[in-house]
Tab-separated table of N, CA and C in Angstrom:
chain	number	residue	atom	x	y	z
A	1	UNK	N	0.839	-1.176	0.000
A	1	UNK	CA	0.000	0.000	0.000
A	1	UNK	C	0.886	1.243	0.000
A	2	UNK	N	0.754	2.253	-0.625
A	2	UNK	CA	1.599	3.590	-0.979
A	2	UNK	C	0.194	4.216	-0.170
A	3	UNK	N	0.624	5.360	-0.007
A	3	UNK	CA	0.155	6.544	0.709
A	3	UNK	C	0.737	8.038	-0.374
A	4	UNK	N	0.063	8.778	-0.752
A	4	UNK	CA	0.371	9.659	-1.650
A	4	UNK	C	-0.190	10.841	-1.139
A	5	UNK	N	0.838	12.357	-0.491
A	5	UNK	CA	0.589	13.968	-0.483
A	5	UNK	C	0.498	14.667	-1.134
A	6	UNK	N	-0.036	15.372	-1.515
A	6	UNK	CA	0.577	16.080	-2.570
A	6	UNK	C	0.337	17.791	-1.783
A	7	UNK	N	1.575	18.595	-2.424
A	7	UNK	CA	1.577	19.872	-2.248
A	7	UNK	C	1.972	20.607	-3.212
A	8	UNK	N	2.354	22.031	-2.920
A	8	UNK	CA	2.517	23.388	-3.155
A	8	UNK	C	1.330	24.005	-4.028
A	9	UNK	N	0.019	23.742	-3.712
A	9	UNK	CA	-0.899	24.721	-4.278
A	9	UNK	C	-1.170	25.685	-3.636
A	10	UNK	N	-1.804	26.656	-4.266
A	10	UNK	CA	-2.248	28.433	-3.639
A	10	UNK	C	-2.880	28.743	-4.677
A	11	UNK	N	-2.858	30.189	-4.534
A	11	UNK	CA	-3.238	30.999	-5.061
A	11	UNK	C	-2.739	32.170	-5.757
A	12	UNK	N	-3.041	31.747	-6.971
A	12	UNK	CA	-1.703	32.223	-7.868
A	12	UNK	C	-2.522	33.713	-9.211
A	13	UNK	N	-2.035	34.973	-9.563
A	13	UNK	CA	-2.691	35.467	-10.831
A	13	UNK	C	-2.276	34.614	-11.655
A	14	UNK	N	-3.365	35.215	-12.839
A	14	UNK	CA	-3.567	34.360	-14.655
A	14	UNK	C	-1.950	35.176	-15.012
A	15	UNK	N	-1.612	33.935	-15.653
A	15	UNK	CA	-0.150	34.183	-16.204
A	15	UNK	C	1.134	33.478	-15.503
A	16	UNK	N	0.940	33.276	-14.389
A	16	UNK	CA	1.867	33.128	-13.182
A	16	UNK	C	2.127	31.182	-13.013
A	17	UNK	N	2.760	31.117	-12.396
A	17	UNK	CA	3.198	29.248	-12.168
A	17	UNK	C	3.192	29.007	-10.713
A	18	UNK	N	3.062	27.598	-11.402
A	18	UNK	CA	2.891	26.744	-9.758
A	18	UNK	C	3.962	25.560	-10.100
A	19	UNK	N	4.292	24.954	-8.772
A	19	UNK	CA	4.829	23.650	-8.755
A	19	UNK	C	4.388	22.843	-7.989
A	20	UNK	N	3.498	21.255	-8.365
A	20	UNK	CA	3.290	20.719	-7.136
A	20	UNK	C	3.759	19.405	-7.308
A	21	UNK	N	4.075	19.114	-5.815
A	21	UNK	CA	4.752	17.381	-5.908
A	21	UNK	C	3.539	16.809	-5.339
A	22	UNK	N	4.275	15.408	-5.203
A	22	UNK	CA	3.194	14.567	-4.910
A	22	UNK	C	4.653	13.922	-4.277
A	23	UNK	N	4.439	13.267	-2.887
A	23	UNK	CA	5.385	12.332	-2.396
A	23	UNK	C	4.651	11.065	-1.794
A	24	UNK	N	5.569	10.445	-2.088
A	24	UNK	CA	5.318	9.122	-1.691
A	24	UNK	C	6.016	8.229	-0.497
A	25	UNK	N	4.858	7.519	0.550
A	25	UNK	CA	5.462	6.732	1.487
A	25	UNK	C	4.806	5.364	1.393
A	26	UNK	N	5.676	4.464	2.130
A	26	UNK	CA	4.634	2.903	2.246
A	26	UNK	C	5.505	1.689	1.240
A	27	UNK	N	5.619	2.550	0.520
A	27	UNK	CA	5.818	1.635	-1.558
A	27	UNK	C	6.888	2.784	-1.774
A	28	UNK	N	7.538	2.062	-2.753
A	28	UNK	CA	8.255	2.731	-3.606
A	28	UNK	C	7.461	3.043	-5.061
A	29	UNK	N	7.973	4.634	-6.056
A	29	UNK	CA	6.866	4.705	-6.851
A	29	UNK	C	7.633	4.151	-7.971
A	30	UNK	N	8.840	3.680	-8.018
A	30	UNK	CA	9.253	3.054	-9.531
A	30	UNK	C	8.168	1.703	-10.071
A	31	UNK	N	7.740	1.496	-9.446
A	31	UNK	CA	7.102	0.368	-9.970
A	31	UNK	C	5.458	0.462	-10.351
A	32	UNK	N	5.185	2.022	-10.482
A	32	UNK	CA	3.738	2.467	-10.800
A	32	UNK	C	3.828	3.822	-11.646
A	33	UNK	N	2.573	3.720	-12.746
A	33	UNK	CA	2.467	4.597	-13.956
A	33	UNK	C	1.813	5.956	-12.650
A	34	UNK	N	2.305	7.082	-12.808
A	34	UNK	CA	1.464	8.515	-12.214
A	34	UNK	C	0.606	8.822	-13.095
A	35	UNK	N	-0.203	10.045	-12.578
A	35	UNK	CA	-0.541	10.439	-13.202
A	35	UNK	C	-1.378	11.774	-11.837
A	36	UNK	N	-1.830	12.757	-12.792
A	36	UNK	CA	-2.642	14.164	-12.376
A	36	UNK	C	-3.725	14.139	-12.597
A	37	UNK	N	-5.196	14.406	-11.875
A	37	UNK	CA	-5.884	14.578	-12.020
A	37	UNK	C	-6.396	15.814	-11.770
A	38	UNK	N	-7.831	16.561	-11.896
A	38	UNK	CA	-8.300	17.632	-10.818
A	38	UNK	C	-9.786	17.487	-11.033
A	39	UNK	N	-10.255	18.386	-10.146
A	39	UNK	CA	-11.831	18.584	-10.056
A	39	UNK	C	-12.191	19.677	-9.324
A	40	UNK	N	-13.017	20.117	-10.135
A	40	UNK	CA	-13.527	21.848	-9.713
A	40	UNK	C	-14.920	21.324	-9.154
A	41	UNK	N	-15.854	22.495	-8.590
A	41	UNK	CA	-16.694	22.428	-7.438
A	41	UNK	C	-18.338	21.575	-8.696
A	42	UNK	N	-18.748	20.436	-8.339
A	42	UNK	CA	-20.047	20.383	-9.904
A	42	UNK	C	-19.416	19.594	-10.973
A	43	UNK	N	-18.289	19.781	-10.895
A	43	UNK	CA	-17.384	19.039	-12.070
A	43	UNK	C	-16.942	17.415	-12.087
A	44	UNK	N	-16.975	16.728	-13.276
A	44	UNK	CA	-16.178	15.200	-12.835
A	44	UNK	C	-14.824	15.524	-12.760
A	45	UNK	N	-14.292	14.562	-12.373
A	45	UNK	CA	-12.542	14.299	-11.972
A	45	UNK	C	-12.128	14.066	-13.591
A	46	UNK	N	-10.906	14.826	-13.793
A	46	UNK	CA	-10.868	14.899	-15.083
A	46	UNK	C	-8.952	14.521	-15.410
A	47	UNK	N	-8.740	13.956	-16.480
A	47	UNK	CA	-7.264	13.631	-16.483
A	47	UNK	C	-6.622	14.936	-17.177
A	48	UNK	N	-5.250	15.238	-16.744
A	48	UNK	CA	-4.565	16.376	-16.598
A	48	UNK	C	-3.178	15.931	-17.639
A	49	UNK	N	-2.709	15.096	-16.664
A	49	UNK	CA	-1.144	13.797	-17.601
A	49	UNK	C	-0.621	13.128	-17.018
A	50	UNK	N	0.072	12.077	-17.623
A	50	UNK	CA	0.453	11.150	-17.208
A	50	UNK	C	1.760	10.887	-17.434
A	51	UNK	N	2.351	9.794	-16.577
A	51	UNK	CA	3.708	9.324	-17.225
A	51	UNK	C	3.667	8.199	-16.555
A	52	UNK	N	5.095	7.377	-17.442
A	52	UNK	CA	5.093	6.350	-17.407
A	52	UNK	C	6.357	5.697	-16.233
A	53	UNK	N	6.303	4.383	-15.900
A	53	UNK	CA	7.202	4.038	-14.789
A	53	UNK	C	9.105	4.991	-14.965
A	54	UNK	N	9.131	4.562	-16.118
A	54	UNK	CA	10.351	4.740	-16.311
A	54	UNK	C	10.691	6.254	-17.157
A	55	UNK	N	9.669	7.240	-16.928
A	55	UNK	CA	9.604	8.429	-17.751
A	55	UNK	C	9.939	8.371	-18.864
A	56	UNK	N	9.812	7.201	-19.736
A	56	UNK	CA	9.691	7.026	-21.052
A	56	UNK	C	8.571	8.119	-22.107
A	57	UNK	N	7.592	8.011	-21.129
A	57	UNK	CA	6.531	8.471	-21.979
A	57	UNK	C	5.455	9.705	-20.996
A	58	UNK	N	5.141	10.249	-21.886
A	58	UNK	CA	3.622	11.090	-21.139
A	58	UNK	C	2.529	11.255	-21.752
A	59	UNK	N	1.955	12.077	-21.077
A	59	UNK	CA	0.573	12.446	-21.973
A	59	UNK	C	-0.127	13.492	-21.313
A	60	UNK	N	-0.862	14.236	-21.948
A	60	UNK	CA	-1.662	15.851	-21.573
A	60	UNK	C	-2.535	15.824	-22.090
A	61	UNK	N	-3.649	16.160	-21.665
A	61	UNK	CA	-5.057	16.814	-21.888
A	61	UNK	C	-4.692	18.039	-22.831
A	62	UNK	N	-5.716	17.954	-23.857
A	62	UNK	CA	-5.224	19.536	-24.736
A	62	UNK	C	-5.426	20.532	-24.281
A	63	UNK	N	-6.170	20.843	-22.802
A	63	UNK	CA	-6.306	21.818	-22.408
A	63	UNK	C	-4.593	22.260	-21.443
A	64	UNK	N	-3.903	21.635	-21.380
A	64	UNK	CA	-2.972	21.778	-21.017
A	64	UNK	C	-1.477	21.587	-21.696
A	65	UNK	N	-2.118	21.230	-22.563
A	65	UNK	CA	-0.659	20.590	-23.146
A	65	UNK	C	0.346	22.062	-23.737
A	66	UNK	N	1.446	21.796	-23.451
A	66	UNK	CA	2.202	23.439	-23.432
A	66	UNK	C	2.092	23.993	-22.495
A	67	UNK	N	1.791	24.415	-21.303
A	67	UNK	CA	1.687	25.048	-20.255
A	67	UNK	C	2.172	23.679	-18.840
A	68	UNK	N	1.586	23.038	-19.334
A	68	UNK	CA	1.972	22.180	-17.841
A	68	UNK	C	3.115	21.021	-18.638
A	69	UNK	N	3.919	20.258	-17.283
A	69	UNK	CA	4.950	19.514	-17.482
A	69	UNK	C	5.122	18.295	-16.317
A	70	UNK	N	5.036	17.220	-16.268
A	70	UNK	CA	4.681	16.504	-15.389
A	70	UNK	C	6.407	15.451	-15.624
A	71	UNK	N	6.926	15.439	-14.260
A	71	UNK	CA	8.123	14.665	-13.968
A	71	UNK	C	8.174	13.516	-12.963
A	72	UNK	N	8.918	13.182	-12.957
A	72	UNK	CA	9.036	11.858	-11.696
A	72	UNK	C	10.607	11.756	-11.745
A	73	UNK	N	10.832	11.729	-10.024
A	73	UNK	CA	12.049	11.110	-9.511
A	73	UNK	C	12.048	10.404	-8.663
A	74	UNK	N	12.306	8.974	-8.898
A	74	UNK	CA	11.984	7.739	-8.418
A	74	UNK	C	12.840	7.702	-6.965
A	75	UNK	N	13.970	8.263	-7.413
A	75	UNK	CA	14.870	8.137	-6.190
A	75	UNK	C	14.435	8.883	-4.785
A	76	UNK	N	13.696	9.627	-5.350
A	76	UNK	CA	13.134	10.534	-3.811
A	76	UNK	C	12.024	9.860	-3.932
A	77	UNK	N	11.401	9.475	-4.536
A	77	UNK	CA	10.112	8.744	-4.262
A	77	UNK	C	8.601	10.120	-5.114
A	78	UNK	N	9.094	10.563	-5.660
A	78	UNK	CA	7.986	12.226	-5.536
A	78	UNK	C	8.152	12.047	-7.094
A	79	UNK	N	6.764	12.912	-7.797
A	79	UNK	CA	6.003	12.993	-9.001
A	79	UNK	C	5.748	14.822	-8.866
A	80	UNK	N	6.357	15.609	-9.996
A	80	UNK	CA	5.884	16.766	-9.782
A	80	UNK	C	4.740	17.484	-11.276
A	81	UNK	N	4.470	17.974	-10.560
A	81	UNK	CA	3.473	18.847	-11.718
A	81	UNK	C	3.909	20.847	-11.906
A	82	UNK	N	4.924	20.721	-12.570
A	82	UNK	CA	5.078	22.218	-13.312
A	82	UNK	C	4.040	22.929	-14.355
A	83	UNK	N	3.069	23.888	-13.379
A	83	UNK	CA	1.971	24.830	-14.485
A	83	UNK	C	2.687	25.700	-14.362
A	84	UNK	N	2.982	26.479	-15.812
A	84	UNK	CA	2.500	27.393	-15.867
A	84	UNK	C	1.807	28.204	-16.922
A	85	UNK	N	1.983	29.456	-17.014
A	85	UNK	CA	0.850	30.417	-17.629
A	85	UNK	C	-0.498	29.748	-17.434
A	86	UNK	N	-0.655	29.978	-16.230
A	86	UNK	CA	-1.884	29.671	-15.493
A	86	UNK	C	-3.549	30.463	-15.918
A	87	UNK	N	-4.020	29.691	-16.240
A	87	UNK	CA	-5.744	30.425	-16.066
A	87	UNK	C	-6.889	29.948	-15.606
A	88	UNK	N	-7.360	31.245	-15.277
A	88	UNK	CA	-8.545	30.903	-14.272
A	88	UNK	C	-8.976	29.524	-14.399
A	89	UNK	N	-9.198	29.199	-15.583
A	89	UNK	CA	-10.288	27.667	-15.583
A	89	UNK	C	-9.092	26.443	-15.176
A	90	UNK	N	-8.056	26.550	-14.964
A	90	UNK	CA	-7.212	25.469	-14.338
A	90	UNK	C	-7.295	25.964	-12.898
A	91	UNK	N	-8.637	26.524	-12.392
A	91	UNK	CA	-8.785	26.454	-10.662
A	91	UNK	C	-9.470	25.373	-10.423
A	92	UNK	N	-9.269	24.613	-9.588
A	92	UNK	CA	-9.506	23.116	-9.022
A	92	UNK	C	-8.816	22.489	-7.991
A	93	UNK	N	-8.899	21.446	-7.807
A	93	UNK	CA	-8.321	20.459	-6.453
A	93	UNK	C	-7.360	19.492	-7.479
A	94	UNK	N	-6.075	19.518	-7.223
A	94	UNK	CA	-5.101	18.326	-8.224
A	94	UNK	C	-5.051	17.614	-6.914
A	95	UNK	N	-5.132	16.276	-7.205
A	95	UNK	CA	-5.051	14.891	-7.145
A	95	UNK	C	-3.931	14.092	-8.298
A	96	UNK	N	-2.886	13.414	-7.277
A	96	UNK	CA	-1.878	12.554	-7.863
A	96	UNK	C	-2.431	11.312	-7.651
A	97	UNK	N	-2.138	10.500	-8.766
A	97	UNK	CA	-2.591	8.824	-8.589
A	97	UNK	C	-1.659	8.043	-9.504
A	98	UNK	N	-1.481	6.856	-8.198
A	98	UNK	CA	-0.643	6.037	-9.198
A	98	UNK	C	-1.641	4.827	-9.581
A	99	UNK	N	-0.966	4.060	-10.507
A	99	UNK	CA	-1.789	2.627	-10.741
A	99	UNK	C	-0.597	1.950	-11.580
A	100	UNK	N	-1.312	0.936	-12.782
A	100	UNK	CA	-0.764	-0.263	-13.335
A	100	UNK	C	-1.003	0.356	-14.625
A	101	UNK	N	-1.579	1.175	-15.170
A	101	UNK	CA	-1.890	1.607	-16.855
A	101	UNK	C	-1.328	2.694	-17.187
A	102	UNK	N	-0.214	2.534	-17.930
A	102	UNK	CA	0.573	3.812	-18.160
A	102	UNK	C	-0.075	4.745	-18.787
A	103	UNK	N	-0.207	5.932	-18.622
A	103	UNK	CA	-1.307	7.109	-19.380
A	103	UNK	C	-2.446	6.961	-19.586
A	104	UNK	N	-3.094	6.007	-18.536
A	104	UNK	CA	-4.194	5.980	-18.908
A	104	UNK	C	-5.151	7.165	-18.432
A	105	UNK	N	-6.690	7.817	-18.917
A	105	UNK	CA	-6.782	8.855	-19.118
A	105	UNK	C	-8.297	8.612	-17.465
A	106	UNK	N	-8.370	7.123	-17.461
A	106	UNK	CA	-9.642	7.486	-17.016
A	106	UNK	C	-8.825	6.714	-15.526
A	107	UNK	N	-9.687	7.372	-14.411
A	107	UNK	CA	-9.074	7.726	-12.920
A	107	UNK	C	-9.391	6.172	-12.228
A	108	UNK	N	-10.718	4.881	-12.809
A	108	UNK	CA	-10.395	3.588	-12.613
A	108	UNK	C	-8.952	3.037	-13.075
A	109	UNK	N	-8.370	3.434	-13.293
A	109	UNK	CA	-6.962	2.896	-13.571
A	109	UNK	C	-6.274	3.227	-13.080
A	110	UNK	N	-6.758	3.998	-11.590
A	110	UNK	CA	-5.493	4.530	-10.605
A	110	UNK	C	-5.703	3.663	-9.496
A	111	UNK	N	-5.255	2.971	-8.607
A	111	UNK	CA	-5.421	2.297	-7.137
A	111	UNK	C	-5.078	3.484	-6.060
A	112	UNK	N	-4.028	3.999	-6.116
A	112	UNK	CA	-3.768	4.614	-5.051
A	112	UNK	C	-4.081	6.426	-5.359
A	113	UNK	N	-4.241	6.967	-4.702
A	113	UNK	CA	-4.933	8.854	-4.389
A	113	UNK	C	-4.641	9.282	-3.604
A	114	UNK	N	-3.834	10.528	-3.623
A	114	UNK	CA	-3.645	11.418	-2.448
A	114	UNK	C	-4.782	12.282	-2.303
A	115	UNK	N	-4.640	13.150	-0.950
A	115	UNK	CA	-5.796	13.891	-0.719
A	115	UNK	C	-6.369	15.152	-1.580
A	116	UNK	N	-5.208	15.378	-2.480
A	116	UNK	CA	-5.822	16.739	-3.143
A	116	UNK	C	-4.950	18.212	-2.914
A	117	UNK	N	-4.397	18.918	-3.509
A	117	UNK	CA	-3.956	20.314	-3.133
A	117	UNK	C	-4.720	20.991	-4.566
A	118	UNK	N	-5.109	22.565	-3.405
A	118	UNK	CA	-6.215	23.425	-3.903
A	118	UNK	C	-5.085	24.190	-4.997
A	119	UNK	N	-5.575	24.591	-6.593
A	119	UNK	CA	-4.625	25.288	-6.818
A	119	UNK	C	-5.772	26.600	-7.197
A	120	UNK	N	-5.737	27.870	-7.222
A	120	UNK	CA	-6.884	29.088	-7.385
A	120	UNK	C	-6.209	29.649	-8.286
A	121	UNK	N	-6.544	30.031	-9.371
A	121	UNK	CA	-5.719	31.198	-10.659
A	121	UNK	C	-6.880	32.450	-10.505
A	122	UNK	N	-6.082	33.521	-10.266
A	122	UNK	CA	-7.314	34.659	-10.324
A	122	UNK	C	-7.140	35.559	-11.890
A	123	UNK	N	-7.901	36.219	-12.323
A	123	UNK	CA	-7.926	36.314	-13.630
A	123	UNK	C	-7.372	38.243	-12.980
């Protein structure tokens, strides 16, 4: 069983960047695909990107793709998510999840979930 945090969200203006990790205890994460999710207030949980065990590979939602950058360093155990040129409609709750399906887009293919960090873009 892994246990997954994730931090550094706030509240950030449109234009501006964030960085958030996701760390990991319990498990080690080399042996599981990440991935980002989020969900705004009314909204489903929606896929953000992914990567693969061995950072071979990724993948982005087109609403993000170019602005955000998603990494993993196995050796610390932590998955990060670099936004930026941030806008309003990327305000939501990110959620890190690992599982067994590399990039996969839909959030049954994650086993493990951290609690969520708030990220706010003000326009």
């Amino acid at each position: 069983q892994v246990q997954l945090v994730e931090s550094g969200g706030g509240l950030v203006q449109a234009g501006g960047s964030l960085r958030l990790s996701c760390a990991a205890s319990g498990r080690t994460l080399s042996g599981y695909a990440m991935g980002w999710f989020r969900q705004a207030p009314g909204k489903e949980r929606e896929f953000v990107t992914g990567i693969s065990r061995s950072s071979g590979s990724t993948a982005y939602a087109d609403s993000v793709k170019g602005r955000f950058t998603i990494s993993r360093d196995n050796a610390k155990n932590t998955v990060y998510l670099q936004m930026n040129s941030l806008k309003p409609e990327d305000t939501a709750n990110y959620y890190c999840a690992a599982g067994g399906i590399p990039l996969s887009q839909r959030p049954s293919a994650y086993g493990y979930w951290g609690q969520g960090t708030q990220v706010t873009v003000s326009s």
